[in-house]
Coordinates of C-alpha atoms in Angstrom, one line a residue:
Chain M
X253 CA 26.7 -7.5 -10.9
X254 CA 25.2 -10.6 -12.0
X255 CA 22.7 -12.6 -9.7
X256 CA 25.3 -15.6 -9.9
X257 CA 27.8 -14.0 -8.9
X258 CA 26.2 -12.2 -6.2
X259 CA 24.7 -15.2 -4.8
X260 CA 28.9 -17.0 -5.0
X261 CA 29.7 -13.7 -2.7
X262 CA 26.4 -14.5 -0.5
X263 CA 27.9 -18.5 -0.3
X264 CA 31.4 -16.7 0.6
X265 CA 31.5 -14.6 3.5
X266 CA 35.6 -14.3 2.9
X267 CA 34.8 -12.6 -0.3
X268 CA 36.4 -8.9 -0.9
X269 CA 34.3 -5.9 -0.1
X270 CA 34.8 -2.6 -1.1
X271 CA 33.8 0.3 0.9
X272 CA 34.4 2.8 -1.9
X273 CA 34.3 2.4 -5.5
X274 CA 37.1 2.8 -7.6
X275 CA 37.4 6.1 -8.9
X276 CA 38.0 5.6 -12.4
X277 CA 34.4 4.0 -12.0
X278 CA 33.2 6.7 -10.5
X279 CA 33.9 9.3 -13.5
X280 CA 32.5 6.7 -16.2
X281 CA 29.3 6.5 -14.7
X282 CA 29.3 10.3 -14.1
X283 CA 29.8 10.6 -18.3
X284 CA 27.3 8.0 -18.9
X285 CA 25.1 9.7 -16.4
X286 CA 25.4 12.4 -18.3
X287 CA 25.2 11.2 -21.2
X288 CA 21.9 8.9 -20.5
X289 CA 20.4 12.8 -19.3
X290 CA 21.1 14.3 -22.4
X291 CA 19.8 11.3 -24.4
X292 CA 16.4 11.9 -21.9
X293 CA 16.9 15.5 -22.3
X294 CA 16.2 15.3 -26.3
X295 CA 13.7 12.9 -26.0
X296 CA 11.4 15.1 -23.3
X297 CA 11.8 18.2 -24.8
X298 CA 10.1 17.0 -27.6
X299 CA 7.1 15.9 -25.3
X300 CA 7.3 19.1 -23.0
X301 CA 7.4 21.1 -26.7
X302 CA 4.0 19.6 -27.9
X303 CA 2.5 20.1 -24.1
X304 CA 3.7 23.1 -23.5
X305 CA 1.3 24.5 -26.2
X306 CA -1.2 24.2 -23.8
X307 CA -1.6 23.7 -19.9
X308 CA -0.4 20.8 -18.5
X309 CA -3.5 18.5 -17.6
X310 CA -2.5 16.3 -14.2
X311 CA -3.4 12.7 -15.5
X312 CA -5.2 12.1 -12.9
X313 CA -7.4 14.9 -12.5
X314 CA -8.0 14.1 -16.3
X315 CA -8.7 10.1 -16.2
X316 CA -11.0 10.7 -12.8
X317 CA -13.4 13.0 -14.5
X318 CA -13.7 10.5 -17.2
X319 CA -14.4 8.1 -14.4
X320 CA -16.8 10.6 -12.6
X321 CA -19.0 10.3 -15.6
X322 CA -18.3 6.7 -16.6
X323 CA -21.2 4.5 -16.8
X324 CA -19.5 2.4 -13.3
X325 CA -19.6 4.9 -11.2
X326 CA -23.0 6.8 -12.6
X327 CA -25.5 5.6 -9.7
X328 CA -22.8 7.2 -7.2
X329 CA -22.6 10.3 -9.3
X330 CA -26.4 10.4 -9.4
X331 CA -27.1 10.2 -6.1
X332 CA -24.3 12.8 -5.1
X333 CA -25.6 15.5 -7.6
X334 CA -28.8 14.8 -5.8
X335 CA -27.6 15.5 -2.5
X336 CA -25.9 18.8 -3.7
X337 CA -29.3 20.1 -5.2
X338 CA -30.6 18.9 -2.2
X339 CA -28.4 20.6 0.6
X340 CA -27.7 23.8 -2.0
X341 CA -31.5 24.3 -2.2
X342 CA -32.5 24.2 1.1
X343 CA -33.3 26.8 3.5
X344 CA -30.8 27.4 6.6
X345 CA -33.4 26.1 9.7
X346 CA -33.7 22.9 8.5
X347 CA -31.8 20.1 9.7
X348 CA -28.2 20.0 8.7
X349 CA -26.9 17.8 6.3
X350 CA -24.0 17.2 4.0
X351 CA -22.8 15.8 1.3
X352 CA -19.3 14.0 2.3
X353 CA -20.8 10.8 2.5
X354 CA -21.7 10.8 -1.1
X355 CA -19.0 12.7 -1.8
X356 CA -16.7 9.9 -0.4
X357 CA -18.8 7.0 -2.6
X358 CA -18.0 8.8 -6.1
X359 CA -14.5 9.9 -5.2
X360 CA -13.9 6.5 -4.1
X361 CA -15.5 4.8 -7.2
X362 CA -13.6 7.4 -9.9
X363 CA -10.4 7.0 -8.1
X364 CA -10.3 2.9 -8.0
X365 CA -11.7 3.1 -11.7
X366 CA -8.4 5.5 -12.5
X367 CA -5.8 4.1 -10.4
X368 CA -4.2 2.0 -13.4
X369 CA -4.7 4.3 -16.3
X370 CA -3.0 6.9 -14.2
X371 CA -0.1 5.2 -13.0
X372 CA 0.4 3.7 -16.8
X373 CA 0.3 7.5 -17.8
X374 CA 3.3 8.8 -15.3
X375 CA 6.8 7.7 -15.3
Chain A
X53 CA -31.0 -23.0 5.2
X54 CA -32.5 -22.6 9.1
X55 CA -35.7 -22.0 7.7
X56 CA -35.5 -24.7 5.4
X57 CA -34.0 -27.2 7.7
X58 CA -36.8 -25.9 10.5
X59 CA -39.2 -26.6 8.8
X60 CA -38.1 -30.1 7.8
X61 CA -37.8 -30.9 11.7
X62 CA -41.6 -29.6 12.1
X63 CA -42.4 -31.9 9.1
X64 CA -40.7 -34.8 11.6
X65 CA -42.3 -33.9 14.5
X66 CA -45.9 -33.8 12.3
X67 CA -44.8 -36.7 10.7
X68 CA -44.1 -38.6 14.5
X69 CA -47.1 -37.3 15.5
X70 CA -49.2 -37.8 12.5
X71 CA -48.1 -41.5 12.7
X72 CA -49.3 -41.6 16.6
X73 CA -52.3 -40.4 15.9
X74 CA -53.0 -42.6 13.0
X75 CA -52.2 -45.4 15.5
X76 CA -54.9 -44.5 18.0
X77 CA -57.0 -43.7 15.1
X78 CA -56.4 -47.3 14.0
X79 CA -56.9 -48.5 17.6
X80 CA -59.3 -46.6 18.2
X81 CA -61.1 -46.3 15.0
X82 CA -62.9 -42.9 16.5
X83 CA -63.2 -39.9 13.4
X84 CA -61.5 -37.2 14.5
X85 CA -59.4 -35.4 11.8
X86 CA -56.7 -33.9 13.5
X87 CA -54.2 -34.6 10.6
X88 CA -55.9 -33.2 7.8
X89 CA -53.4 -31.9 5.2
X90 CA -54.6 -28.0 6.0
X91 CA -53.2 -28.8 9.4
X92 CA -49.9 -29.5 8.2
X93 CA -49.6 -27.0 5.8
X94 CA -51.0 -24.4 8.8
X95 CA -48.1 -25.9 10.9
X96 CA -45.4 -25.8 8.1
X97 CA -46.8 -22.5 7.2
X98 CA -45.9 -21.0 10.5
X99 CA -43.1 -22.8 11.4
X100 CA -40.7 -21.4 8.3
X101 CA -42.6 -17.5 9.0
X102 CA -41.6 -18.2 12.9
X103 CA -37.9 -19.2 11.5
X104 CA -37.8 -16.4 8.9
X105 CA -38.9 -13.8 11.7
X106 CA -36.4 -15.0 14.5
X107 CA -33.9 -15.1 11.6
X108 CA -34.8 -11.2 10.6
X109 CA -35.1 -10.4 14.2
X110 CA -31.4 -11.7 14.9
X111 CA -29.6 -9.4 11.7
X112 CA -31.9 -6.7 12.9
X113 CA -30.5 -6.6 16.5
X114 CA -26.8 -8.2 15.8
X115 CA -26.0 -8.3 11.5
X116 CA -25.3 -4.7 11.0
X117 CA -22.1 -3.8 11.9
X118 CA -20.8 -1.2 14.5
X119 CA -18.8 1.6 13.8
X120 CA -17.5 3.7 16.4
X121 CA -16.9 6.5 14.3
X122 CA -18.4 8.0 11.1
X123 CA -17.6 8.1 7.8
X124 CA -16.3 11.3 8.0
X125 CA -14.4 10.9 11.1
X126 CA -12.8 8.1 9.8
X127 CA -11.7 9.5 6.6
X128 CA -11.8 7.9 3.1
X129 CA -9.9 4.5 2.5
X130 CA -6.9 5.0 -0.1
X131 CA -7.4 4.0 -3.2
X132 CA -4.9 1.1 -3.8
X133 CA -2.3 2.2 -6.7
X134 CA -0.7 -0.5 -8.5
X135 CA 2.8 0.6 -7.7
X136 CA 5.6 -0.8 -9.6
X137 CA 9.0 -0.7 -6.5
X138 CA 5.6 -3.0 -4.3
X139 CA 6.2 -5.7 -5.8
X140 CA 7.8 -8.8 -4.7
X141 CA 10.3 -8.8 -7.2
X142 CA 10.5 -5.3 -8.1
X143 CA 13.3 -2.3 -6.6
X144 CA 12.9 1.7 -6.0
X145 CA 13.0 3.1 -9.2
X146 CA 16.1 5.3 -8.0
X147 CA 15.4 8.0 -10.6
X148 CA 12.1 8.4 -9.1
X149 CA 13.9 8.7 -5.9
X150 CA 15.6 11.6 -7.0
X151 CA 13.1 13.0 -8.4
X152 CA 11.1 12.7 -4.8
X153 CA 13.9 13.8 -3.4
X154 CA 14.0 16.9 -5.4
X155 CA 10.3 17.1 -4.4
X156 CA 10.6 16.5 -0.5
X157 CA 13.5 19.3 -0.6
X158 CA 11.9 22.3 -2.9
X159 CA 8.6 21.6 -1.4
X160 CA 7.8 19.6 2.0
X161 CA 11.1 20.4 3.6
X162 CA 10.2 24.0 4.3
X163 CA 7.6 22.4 6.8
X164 CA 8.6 18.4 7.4
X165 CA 11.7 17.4 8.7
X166 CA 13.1 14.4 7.7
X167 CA 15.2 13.5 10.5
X168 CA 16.2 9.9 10.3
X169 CA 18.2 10.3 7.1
X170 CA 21.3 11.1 6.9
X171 CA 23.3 12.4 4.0
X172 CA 25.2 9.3 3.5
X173 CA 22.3 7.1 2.7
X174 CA 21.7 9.2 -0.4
X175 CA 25.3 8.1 -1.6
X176 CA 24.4 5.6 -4.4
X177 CA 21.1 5.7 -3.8
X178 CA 19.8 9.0 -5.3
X179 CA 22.9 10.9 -5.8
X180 CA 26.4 10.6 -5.9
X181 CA 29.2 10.6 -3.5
X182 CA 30.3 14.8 -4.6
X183 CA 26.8 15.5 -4.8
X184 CA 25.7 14.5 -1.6
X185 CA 28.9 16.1 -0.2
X186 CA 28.0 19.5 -1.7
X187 CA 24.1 19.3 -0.6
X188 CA 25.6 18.4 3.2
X189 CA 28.2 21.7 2.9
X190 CA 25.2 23.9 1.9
X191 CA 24.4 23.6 5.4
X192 CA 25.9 24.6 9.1
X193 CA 25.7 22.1 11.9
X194 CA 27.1 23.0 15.4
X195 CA 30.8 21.7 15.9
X196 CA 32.7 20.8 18.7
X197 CA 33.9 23.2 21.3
X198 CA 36.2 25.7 20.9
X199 CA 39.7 26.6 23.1
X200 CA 36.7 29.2 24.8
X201 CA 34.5 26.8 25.3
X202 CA 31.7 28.7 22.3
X203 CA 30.1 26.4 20.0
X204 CA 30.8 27.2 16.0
X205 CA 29.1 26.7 13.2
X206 CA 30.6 24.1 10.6
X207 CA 29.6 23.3 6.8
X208 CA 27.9 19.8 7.0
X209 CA 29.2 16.5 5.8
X210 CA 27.7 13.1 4.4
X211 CA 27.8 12.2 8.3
X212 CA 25.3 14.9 9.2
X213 CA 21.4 14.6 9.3
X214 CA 19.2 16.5 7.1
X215 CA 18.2 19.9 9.2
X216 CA 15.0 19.8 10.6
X217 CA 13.0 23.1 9.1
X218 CA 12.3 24.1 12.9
X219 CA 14.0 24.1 16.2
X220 CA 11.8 21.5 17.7
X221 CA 7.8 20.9 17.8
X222 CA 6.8 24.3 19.9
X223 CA 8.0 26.4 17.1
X224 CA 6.6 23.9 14.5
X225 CA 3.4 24.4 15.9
X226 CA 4.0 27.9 16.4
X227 CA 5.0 28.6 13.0
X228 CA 1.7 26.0 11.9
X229 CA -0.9 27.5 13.5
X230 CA -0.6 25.0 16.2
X231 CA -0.8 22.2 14.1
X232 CA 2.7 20.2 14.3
X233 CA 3.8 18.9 10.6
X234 CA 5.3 15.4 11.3
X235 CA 8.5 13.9 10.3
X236 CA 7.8 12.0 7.5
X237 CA 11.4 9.7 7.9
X238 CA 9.2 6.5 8.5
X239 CA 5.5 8.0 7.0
X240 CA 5.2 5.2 4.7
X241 CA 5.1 2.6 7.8
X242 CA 3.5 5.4 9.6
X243 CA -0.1 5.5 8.5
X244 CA -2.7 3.0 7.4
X245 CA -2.8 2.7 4.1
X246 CA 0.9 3.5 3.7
X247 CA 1.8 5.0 0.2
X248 CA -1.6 4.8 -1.0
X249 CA -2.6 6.9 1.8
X250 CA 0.2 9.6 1.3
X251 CA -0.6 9.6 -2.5
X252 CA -4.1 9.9 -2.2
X253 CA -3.3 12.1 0.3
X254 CA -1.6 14.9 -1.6
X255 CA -3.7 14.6 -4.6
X256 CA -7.2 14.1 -2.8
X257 CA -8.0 17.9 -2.7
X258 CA -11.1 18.3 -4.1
X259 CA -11.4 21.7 -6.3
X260 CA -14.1 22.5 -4.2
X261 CA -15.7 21.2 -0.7
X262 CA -18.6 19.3 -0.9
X263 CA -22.1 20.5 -0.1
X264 CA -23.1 21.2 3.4
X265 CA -19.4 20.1 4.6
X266 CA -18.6 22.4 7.3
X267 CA -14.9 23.0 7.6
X268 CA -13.6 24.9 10.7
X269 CA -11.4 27.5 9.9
X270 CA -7.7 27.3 9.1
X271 CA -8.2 23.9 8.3
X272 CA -8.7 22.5 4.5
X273 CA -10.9 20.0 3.2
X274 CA -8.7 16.5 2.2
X275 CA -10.9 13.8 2.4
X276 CA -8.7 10.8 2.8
X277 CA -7.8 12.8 6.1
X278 CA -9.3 11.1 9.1
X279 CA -12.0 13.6 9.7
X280 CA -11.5 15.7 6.2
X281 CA -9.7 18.7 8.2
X282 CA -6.4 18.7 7.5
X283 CA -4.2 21.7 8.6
X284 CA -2.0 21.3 5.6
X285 CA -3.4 22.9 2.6
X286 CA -2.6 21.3 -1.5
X287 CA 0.8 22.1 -1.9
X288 CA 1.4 20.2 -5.0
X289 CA 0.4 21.8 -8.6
X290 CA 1.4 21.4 -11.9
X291 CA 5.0 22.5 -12.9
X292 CA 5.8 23.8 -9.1
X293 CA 8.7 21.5 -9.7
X294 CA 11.5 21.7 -12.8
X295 CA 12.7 18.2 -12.9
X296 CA 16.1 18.0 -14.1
X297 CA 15.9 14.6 -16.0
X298 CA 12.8 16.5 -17.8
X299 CA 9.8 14.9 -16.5
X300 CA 6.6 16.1 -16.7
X301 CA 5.6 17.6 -13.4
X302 CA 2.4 16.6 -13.2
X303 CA 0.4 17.3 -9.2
X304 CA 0.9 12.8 -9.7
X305 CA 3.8 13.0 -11.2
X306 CA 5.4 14.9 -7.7
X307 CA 3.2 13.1 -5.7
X308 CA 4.0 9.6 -6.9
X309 CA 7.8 10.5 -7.3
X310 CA 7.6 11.9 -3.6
X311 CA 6.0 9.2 -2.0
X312 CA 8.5 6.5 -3.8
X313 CA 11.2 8.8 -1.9
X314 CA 9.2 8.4 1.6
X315 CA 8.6 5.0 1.2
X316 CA 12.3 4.3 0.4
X317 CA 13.2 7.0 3.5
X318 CA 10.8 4.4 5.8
X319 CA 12.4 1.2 4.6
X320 CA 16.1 1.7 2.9
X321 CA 16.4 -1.9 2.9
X322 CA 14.2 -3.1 0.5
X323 CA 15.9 -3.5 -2.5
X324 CA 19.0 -5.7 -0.3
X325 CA 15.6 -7.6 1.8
X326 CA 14.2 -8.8 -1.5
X327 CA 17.4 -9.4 -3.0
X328 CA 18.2 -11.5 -0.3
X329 CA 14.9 -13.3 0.0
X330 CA 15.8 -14.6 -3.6
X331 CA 19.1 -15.4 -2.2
X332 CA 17.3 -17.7 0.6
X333 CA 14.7 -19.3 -1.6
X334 CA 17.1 -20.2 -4.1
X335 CA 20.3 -21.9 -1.9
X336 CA 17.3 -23.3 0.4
X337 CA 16.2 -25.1 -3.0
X338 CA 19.3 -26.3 -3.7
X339 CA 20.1 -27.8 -0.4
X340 CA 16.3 -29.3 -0.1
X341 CA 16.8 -31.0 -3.5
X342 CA 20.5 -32.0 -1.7
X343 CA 18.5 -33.6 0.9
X344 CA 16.1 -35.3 -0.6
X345 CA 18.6 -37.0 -3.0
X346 CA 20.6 -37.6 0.3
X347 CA 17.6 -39.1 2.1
X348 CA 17.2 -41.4 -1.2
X349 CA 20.8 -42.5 -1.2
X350 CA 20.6 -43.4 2.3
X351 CA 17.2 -45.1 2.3
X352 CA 18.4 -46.6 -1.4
X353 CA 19.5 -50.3 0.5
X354 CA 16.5 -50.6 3.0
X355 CA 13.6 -49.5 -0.1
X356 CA 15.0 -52.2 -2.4
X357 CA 15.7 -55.3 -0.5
X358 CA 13.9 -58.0 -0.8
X359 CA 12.7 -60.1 1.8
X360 CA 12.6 -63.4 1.6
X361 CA 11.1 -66.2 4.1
X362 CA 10.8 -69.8 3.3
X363 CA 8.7 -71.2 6.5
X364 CA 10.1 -74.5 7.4
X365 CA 7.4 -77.0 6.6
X366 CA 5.9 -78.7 9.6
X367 CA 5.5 -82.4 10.4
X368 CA 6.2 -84.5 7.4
X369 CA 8.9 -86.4 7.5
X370 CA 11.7 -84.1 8.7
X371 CA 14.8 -86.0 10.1
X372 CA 17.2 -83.2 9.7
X373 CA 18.0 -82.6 12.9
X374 CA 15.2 -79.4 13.6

C-alpha cells in the first residue's frame, strides 16, 4: 500500500477495513512466496556449494581475531597476554589473581572494532 | 584555571600590598626591602604549589569514581551493533523474523518459554494464516469440561499461546539445575543493553576461560553476564540450524536472526509506531504550514496599514472653529 494512500485511510477513520485478506490474494502471494524461495534457493546453493568445501567460519569469530591482533587494540592484547603468562606462571600460594579484567578490555576493544564488518557480512 | 586564577589574586593582594608599603616607604623614606622581586616570586611560587596541591588533594579524595561492584560482578557492557530494524525509519526484517523464529523454536524453546505470544501474532508477520494454524494443531491445550466434568486434551489454534517447555518455575529450576531459564516474551526491554546484550550474549563465549577466572561449578563462563557465571552454557554453533530460505547458519547468523525475533516478540508494534510517527510528523506539517498561512491571512490587514497622523498645527491663525 502506498504511503499516500495509507496516510488518506489515517485522515479517514470511515475507511473500509478488512479483517481477512481476500483469498485469491492469499494463494498469489503463496506462489510468489514460493517462487521468491526458489529464486533464493539457486542463488544460496551456489554460496553454501563453495563453503561447504570447507567449515563454515562464524563471521564474527573470524573478523574479532583480526581485531584481536589489529594494531587498535594491540596495547589491550599486550597487556592481557601479560597477565596470562603472569597468573599461568605462578605458583598456587601466592595471592590470587585473574585475568577477566583484561580479558574484558581486549574483548571489548575487538568486538567494537568488528561490530560493522560483521553485521555487513550476515544477512 | 584555579591555579592560574589563584595565583593572579595573590599577584593582587602583593600588588595592594606592595603599593602600601611603597607608600609608607615613600612617607617614610626608611630602607626596608620587604618587596623585593624574590619575595614575590617566593609568594607566587607557593601560592600556585598550595593551589595545585589542594586541587590534587580534592581528585584524590573525591575525582575517582565509585563503583559498588566490580568489573566482573557487573559484567561486560554490550558492544553496540549497528542494527538495521533500530532505526528510526527502518522495520523488522520479517524474513529474519522467521528465521529467529525457527531459531527460538529448534533451539531456546526446549528451555525458554515464550509466553506472551500467541499464535495469531505470527499471522502476517512471520508466517501465514495455514501455517500458523498447523504449528498451533501440533500442539494440545486443555479444553473445556466435559458432560463428566474431566478436562480433555484439544489440538491448538491461532488463539492459543505458545506452550511453555515446563509446568511452571519449580520444575524449570528443577529440570535447570536450580537455575530458572526466563521467559524471553519481553527480553529485549528486559535487560540493559537490550539486543546488544542478548547478541553479545549468545555469542560472547569465549573458547576458553581466561587465566585465573575461577568459575563455580555447573555454571559457564559468558562474560557480558553480570558476574561471568551464567547457568546456561553456548547453545549456538555453526549449522545447528537448516534455514529453509538457505541462509548460512552462522553462531551470528542465529544469534542476530534470533534476537531480531525477541526484539520484535518485546515490541510487536514497531513497524505500525514508526509508521505512524511519520503519519504525525507529516499531517502536523501540513496543518502548521495551514496555520501559519492562516495567522498571515488574518494578521494580512493590521501588518499592512498605514498610519497616518497629521497633528493639527497650534496657534497661528486658526479660525476654523477648533
Amino acid at each position: 500500500m502506498g504511503f499516500f494512500s495509507d496516510l488518506m485511510e489515517a485522515v479517514t477513520p470511515w475507511a473500509e477495513v478488512e479483517a481477512e485478506a481476500p483469498a485469491k490474494e492469499e494463494e498469489e502471494e503463496g506462489v510468489k512466496d514460493s517462487r521468491d524461495e526458489e529464486s533464493e534457493d539457486k542463488e544460496e546453493e551456489e554460496v553454501e556449494e563453495e563453503e561447504e568445501e570447507e567449515e563454515m567460519v562464524d563471521p564474527k569469530e573470524k573478523f574479532e581475531a583480526e581485531c584481536r591482533e589489529s594494531k587498535g587494540c594491540s596495547s589491550y592484547k599486550h597487556h592481557f597476554d601479560e597477565c596470562v603468562e603472569r597468573v599461568t606462571g605462578k605458583s598456587d600460594d601466592g595471592p590470587k589473581e585473574d585475568c577477566v579484567e583484561e580479558f574484558f578490555h581486549l574483548a571489548h576493544c575487538a568486538n567494537a572494532c568488528a561490530a560493522p564488518k560483521v553485521f555487513a557480512a550476515l544477512k | 584555571m584555579l591555579a592560574r586564577s589563584c595565583l593572579r589574586s595573590t599577584r593582587g593582594v602583593s600588588a595592594v600590598r606592595n603599593g602600601a608599603v611603597n607608600t609608607t616607604k615613600r612617607a617614610a623614606s626608611s630602607t626596608s626591602n620587604a618587596a623585593s622581586p624574590f619575595a614575590l616570586n617566593v609568594a607566587g611560587t607557593v601560592s600556585t604549589a598550595m593551589a595545585i596541591g589542594s586541587a590534587a588533594w580534592y581528585y584524590h579524595l573525591y575525582g575517582p569514581e565509585l563503583h559498588a561492584m566490580t568489573p566482573v560482578e557487573e559484567g561486560l557492557h554490550p558492544t553496540k551493533y549497528p542494527w538495521e530494524h533500530a532505526k528510526w525509519n527502518k522495520t523488522f526484517d520479517h524474513q529474519a523474523l522467521r528465521r529467529g523464529f525457527q531459531v527460538y523454536q529448534e533451539v531456546c524453546a526446549s528451555c525458554h518459554s515464550l509466553s506472551r505470544v500467541p499464535y495469531r501474532a505470527l499471522v502476517g508477520v512471520t508466517h501465514t494464516v495455514d501455517e500458523a494454524k498447523a504449528m498451533a494443531e501440533a500442539n494440545e491445550y486443555d479444553s473445556e469440561p466435559n458432560d463428566e466434568g474431566e478436562i480433555e486434551k484439544r489440538p491448538g489454534k491461532l488463539s492459543d499461546y505458545l506452550p511453555r517447555p515446563y509446568k511452571n518455575d519449580e520444575a524449570a529450576r528443577a529440570g535447570n539445575n536450580g537455575a530458572l531459564p526466563p521467559d524471553l516474551s519481553l527480553m529485549a526491554k528486559a535487560r540493559h543493553g537490550g539486543i546488544d546484550y542478548i547478541f553479545n550474549l549468545l555469542t560472547g563465549y569465549p573458547d576458553e576461560v581466561p587465566a585465573g577466572a575461577v568459575v563455580p561449578e555447573g555454571l559457564n563462563f559468558n562474560p557480558y553476564f553480570p558476574g561471568t557465571g551464567i547457568a546456561m552454557a553456548r547453545v549456538l554453533y555453526n549449522e545447528l540450524v537448516e534455514y529453509e530460505d538457505g541462509t548460512p547458519a552462522s553462531t551470528s547468523q542465529m544469534a542476530k536472526d534470533v534476537t531480531e525475533f525477541l526484539n520484535w516478540s518485546a515490541e510487536p508494534e514497531m513497524d505500525q509506531r514508526k509508521k505512524m510517527g511519520v503519519k504525525v510528523i507529516t499531517i502536523t506539517l501540513a496543518l502548521f504550514a495551514l496555520s501559519v498561512w492562516v495567522k498571515r491571512y488574518k494578521w494580512a490587514a493590521v501588518k499592512t496599514r498605514k498610519l497616518n497622523y497629521t497633528p493639527p498645527s497650534m496657534g497661528g491663525k486658526h479660525t476654523n472653529g477648533h
